[in-house]
Short mmCIF file of C-alpha atoms in Angstrom, two decimals:
data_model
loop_
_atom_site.label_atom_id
_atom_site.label_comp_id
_atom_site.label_asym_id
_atom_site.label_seq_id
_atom_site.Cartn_x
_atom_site.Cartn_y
_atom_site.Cartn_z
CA UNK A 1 0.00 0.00 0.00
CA UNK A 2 1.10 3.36 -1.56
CA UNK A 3 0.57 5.21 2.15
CA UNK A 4 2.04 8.64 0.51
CA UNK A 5 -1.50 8.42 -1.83
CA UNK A 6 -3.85 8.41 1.31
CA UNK A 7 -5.52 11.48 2.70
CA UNK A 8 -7.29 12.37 5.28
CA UNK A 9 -8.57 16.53 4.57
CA UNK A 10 -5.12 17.88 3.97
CA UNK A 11 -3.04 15.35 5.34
CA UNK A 12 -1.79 12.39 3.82
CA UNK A 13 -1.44 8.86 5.94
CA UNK A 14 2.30 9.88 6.55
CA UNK A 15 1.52 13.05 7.94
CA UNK A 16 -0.73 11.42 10.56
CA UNK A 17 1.97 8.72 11.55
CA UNK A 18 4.39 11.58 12.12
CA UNK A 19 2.39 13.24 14.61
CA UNK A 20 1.54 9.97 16.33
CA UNK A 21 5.32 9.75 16.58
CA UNK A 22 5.22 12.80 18.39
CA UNK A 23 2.61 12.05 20.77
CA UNK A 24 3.84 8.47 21.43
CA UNK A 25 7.01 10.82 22.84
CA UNK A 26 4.57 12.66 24.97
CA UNK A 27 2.76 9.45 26.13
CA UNK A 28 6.00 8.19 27.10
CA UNK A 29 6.80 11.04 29.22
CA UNK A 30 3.54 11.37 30.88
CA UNK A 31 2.97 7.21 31.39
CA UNK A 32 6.57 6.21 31.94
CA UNK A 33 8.00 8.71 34.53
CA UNK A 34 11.50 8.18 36.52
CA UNK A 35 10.67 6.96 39.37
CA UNK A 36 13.00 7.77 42.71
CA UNK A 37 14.73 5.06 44.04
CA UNK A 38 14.49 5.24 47.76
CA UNK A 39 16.92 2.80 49.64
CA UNK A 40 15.44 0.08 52.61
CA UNK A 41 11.51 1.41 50.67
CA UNK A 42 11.46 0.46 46.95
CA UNK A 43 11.09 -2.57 45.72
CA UNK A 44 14.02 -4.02 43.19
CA UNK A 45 12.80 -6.56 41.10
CA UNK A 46 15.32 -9.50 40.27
CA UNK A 47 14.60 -8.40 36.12
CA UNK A 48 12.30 -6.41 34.17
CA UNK A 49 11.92 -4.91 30.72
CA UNK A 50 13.82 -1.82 29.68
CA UNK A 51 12.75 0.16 27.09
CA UNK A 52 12.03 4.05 25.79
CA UNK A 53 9.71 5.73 23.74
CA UNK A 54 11.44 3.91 20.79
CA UNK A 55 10.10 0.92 21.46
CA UNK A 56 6.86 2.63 21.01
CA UNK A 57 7.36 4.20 18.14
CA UNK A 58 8.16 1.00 16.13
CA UNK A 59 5.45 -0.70 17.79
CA UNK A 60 2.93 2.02 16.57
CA UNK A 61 4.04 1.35 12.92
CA UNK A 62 3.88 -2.33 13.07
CA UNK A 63 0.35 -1.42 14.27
CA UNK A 64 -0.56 0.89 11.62
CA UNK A 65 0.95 -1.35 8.67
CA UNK A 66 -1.66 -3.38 10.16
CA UNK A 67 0.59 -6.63 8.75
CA UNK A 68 -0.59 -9.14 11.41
CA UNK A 69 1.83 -11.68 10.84
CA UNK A 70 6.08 -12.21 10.21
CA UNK A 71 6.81 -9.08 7.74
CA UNK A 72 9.22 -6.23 7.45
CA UNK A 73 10.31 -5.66 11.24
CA UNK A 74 10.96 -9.64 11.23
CA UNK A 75 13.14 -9.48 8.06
CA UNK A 76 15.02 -6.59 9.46
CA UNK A 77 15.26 -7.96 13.27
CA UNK A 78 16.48 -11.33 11.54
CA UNK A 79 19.26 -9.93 9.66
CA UNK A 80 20.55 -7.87 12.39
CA UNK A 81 20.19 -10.22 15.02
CA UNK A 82 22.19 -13.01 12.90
CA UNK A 83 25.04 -10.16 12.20
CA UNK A 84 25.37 -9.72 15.93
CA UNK A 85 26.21 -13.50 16.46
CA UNK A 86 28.20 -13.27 13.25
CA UNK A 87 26.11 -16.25 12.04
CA UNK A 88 24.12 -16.74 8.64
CA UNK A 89 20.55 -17.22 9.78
CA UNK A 90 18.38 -15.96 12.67
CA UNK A 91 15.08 -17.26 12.75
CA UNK A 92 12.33 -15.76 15.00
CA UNK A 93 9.67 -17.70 16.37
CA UNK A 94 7.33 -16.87 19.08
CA UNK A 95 8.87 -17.79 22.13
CA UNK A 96 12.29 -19.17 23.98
CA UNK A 97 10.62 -22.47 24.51
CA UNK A 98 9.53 -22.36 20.67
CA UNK A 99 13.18 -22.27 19.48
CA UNK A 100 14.23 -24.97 21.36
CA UNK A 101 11.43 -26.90 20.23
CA UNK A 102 12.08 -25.63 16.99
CA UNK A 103 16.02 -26.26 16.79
CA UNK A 104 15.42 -30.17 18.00
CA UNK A 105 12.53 -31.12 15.86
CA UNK A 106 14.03 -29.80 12.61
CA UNK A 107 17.46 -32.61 13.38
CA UNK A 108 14.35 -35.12 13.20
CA UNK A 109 14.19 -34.60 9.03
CA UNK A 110 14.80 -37.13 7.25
CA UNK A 111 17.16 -35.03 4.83
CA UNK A 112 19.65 -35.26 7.40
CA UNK A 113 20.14 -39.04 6.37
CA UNK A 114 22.33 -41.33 9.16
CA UNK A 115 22.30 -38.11 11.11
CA UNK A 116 18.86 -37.85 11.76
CA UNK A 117 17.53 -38.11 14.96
CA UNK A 118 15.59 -40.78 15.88
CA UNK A 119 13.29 -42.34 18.62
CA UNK A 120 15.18 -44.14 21.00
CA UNK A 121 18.23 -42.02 20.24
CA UNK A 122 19.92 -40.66 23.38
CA UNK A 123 20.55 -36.45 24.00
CA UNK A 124 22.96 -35.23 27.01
CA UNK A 125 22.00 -32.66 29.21
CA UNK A 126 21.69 -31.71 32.15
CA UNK A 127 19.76 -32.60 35.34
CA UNK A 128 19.61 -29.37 36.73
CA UNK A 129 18.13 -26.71 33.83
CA UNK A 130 14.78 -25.05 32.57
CA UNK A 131 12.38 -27.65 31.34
CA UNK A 132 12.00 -26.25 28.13
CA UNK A 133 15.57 -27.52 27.23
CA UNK A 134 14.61 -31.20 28.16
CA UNK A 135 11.04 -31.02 26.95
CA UNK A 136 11.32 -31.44 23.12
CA UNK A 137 13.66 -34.16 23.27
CA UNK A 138 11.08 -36.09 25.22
CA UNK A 139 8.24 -34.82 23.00
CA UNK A 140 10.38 -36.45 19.90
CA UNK A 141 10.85 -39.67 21.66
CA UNK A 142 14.91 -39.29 22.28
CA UNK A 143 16.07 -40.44 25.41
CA UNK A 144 17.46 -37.43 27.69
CA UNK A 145 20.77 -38.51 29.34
CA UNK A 146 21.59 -36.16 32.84
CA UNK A 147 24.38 -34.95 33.59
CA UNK A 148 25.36 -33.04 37.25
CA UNK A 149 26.30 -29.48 37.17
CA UNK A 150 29.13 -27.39 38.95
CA UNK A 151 28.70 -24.81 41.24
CA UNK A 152 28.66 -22.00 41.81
CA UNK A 153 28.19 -21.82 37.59
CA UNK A 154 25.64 -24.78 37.54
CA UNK A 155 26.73 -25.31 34.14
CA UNK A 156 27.60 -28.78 33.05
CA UNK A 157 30.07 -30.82 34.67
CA UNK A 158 32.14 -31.46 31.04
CA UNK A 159 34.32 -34.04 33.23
CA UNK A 160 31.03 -36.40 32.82
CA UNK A 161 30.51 -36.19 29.23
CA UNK A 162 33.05 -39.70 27.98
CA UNK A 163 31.48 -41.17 30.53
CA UNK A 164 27.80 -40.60 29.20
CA UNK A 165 28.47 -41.66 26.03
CA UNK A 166 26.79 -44.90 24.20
CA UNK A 167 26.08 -45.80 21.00
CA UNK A 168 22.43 -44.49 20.83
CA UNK A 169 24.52 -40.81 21.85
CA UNK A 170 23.09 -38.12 18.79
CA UNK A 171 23.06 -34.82 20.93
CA UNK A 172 23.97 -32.80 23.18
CA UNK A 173 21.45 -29.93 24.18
CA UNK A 174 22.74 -27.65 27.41
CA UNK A 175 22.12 -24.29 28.32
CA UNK A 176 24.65 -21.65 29.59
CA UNK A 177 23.28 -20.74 32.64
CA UNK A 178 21.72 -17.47 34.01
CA UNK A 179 24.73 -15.76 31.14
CA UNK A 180 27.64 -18.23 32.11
CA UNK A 181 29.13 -19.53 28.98
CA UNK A 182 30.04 -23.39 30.16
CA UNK A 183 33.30 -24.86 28.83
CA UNK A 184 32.90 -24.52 25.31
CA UNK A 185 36.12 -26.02 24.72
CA UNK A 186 35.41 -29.16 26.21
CA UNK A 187 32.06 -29.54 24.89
CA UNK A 188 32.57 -28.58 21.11
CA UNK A 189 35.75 -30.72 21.81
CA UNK A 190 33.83 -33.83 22.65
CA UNK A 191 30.89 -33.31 19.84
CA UNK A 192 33.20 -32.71 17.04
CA UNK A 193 34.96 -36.43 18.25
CA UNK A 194 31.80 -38.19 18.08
CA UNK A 195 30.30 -36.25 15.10
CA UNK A 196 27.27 -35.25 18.01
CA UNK A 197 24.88 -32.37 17.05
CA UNK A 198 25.09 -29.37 19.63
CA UNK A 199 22.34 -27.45 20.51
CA UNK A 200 23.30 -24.16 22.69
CA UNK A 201 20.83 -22.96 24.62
CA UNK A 202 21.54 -19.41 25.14
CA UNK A 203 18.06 -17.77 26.08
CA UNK A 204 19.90 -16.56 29.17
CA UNK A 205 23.15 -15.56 27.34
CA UNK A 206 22.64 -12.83 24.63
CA UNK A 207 25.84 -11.17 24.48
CA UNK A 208 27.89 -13.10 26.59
CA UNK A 209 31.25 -14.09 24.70
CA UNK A 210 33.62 -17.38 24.53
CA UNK A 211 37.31 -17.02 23.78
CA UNK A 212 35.77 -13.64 21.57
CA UNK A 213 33.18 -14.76 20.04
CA UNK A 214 29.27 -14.66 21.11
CA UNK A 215 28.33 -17.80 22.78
CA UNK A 216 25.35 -19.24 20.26
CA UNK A 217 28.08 -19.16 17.48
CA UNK A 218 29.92 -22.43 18.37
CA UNK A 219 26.77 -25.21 17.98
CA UNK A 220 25.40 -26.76 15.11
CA UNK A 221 21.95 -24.81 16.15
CA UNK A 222 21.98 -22.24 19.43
CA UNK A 223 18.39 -20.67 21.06
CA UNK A 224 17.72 -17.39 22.44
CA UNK A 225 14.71 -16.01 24.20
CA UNK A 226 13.09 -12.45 24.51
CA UNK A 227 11.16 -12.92 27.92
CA UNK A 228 11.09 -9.96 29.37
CA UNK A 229 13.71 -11.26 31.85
CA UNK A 230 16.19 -11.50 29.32
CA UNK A 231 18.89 -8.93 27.90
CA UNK A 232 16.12 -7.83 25.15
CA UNK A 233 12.62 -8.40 24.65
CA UNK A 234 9.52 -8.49 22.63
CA UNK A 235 7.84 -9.44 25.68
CA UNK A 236 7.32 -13.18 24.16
CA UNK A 237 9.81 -14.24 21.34
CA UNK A 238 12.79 -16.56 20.44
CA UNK A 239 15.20 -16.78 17.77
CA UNK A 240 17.61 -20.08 16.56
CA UNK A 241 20.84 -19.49 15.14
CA UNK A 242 22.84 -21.34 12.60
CA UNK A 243 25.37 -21.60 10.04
CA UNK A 244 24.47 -24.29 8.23
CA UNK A 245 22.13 -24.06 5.07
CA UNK A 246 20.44 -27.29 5.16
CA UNK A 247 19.36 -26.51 8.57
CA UNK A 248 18.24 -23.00 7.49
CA UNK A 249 15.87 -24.57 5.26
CA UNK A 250 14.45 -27.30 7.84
CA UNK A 251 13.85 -24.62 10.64
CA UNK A 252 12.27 -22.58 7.83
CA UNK A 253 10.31 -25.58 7.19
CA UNK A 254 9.50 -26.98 10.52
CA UNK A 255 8.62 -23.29 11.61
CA UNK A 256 6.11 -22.62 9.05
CA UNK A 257 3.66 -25.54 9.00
CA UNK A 258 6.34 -28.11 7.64
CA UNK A 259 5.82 -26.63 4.76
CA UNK A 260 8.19 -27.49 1.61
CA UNK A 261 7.99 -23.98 0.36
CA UNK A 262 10.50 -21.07 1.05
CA UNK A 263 8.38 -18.28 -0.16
CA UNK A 264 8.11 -15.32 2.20
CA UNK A 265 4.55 -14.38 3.98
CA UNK A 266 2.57 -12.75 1.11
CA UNK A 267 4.32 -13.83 -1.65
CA UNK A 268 4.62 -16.58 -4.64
CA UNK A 269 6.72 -19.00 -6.97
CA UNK A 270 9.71 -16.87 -6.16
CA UNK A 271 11.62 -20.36 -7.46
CA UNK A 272 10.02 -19.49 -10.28
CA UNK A 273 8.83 -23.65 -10.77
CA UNK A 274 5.68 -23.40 -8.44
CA UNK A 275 3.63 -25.49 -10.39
CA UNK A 276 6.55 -27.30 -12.07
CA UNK A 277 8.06 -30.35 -9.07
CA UNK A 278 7.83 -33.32 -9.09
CA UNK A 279 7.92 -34.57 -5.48
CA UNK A 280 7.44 -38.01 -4.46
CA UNK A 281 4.47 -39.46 -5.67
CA UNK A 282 2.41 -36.38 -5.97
CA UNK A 283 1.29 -35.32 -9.66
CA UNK A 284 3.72 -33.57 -11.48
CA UNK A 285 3.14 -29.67 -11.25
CA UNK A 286 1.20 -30.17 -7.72
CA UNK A 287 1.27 -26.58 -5.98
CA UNK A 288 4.64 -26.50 -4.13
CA UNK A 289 3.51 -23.78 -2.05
CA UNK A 290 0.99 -26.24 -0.64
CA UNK A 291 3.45 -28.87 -0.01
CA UNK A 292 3.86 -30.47 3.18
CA UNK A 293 7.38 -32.21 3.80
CA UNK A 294 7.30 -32.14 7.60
CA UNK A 295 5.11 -32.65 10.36
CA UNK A 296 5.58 -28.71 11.55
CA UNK A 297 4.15 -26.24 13.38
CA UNK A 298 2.98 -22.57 13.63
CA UNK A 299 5.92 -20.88 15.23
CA UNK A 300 5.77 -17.49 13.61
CA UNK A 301 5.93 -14.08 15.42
CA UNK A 302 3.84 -11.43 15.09
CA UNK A 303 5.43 -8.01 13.05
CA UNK A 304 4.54 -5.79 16.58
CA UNK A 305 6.88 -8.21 18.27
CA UNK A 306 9.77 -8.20 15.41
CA UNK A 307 9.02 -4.44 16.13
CA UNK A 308 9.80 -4.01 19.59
CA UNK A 309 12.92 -6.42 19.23
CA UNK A 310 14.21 -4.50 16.41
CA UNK A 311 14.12 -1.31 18.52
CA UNK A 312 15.34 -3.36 21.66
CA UNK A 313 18.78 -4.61 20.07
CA UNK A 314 20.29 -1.09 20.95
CA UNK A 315 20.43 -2.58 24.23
CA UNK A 316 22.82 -5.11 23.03
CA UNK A 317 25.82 -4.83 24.13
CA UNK A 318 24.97 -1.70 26.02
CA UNK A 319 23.15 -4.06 28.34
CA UNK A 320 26.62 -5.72 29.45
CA UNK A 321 28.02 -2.79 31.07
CA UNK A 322 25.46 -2.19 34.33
CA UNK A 323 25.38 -5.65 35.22
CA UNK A 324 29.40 -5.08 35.83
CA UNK A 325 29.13 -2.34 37.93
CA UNK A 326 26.42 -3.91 39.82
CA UNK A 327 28.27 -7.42 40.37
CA UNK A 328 31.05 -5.24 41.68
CA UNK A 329 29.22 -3.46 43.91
CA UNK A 330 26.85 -6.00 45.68
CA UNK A 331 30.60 -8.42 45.62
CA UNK A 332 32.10 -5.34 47.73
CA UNK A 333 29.07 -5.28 50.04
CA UNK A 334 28.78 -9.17 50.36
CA UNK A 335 32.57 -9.21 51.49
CA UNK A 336 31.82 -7.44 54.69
CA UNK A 337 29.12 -10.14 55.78
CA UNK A 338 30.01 -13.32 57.93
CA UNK A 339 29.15 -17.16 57.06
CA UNK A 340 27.47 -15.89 53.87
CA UNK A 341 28.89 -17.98 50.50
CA UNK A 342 28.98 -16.51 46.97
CA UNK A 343 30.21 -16.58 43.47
CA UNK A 344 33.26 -14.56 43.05
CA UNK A 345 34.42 -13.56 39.37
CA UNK A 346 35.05 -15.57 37.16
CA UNK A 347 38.10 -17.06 35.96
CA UNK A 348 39.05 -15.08 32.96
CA UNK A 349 39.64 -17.53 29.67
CA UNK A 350 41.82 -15.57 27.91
CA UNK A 351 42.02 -16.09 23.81
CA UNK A 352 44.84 -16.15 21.28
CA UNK A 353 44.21 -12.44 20.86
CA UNK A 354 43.89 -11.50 24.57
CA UNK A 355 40.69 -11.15 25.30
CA UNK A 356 38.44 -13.32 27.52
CA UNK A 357 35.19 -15.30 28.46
CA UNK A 358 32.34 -12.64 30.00
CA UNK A 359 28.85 -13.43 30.70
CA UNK A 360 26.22 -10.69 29.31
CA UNK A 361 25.80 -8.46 32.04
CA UNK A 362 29.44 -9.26 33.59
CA UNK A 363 30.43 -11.73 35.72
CA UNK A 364 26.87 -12.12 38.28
CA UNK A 365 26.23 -13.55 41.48
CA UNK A 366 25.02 -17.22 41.75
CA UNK A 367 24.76 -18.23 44.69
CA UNK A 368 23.79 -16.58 48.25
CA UNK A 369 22.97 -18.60 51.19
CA UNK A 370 23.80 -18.04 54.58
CA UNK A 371 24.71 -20.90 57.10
#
């Protein structure tokens, strides 16, 4: 739609979403005031959302495109997101939970020949995590395999993983926890031997780095999540990351219905063959668009949410930095306490340029518990 056409007396439909910009500032102002911050009185929640009248702003033109479904603001939150992992493919889905779903089912295709996964075929993970990591291997018949965590990270004990090993062994599906990258090294180490699929599940870890690079670039498949607990948000949304084209094209696939198309929401035949395949035993020219390879799903965000997490991903890495200050500060506080136990800093990994391992928000506190 031509919106520059549209009027409305003297104004065209452009003029009107201009000054809704401006009062969306205004709103923003009057509805979203700085609050004070009164010491041993206010409440401090343990994570919220954090956002500015930006957020707004690209919410109110998803609303007024009035595109209901994955459009623009997913196309451009996609590409962005994927450059800030420096991976080839973000895809959104709805939710945290979603991706992981998403990111298991999709190893299930039978395009992935003696690598498929399979009932009866055995994932390693951990016994202490969020459900939602555990969940779709269950739901797809696999056979979870626990492993114990350390503390204070409660990320996987890697010293475990030889020892969990079989010949049903296809996976391995952990999560670095609350923004702790685990030991990368040892686990990409131990996958690559035994030509295992790894699934990182980093919906607690956006921004946190490994040896330099962004943890969620080192797996076969990584997950995020945009909870509003997490770094960014669309209030409900996830994204997988990968590298790997084949596995572009089975998310793509598994996402949207399991659907053997790749044609984007509203559009057609962009292989230019629609009505020309011949697949499997259906009649030659059979619409491909209305081919069905997979047993998929619906995972699909909405554009308003693509719209908020477009706007949101100025927080990233700016997010990082308070997180540091405040680990430093309640550390200094915690140090003057008796028979209390806590996480100190972590040991710095340092890489063959220098730099070092860093959870998202710096180095945070895991555990607190007084004796």
């Amino acid at each position: 739609m031509n919106t520059n056409s549209i009027t409305t007396g003297d104004k065209t439909a452009v003029d009107l979403r201009e000054q809704m910009h401006g009062l969306v500032d205004e709103y923003f102002s009057a509805a979203f005031p700085a609050r004070e911050f009164r010491p041993g009185i206010s409440a401090v929640p343990v994570s919220g959302r954090v956002f500015d009248a930006d957020e707004l702003r690209h919410l109110l033109d998803a609303t007024l495109d009035f595109w209901l479904t994955t459009g623009r603001f997913a196309a451009e939150f996609e590409r962005k997101f994927a450059e800030l992992f420096g991976v080839r493919t973000a895809i959104l889905v709805n939710s945290g939970s979603s991706a992981n779903l998403l990111a298991l089912a999709c190893l299930t295709s039978e395009r992935l020949g003696e690598r498929q996964l399979r009932p009866g075929d055995e994932l390693i993970t951990v016994a202490a995590g969020f459900p939602t990591t555990v969940n779709p291997a269950i739901q797809h018949g696999l056979v979870p395999v626990f492993l114990d965590v350390q503390i204070p990270t409660y990320n996987i004990d890697a010293s475990q993983l030889e020892s969990a090993l079989s010949d049903r062994t296809k996976a391995v599906m952990v999560a670095h926890t609350l923004g702790n990258p685990f030991d990368l090294d040892a686990v990409t180490g131990f996958c690559q031997r035994h030509n295992l699929w790894l699934i990182e599940d980093t919906c607690d870890a956006v921004g946190a780095t490994y040896r330099g690079r962004p943890v969620g670039a080192f797996g076969d498949l990584a997950t995020t999540s945009f909870y509003p607990a997490h770094q960014i948000t669309m209030g409900e949304g996830g994204c997988v990351l990968t590298n790997r084209p084949i596995l572009k094209t089975l998310l793509e696939s598994f996402r949207d219905w399991g659907r053997d198309c790749w044609c984007e929401p509203g559009k057609d035949n962009t292989c230019g063959k629609r009505f020309d395949w011949q697949l499997g035993a259906l009649p030659h020219g059979y619409d491909h668009k209305y081919t069905y390879s997979h047993i998929g799903y619906n995972l699909k965000a909405t554009d308003m949410q693509a719209a908020v997490g477009v706007a949101q991903l100025k927080n990233c890495p700016a997010s990082s930095k308070p997180g540091g200050r405040i680990f430093g500060r309640c550390t200094r506080a915690w140090a003057t306490l008796k028979n209390t136990s806590y996480c100190r800093r972590r040991r710095r990994i340092p890489t063959r340029a220098g730099s070092a391992s860093r959870s998202p928000c710096g180095p945070r506190p895991r555990l607190l518990a007084t004796t």
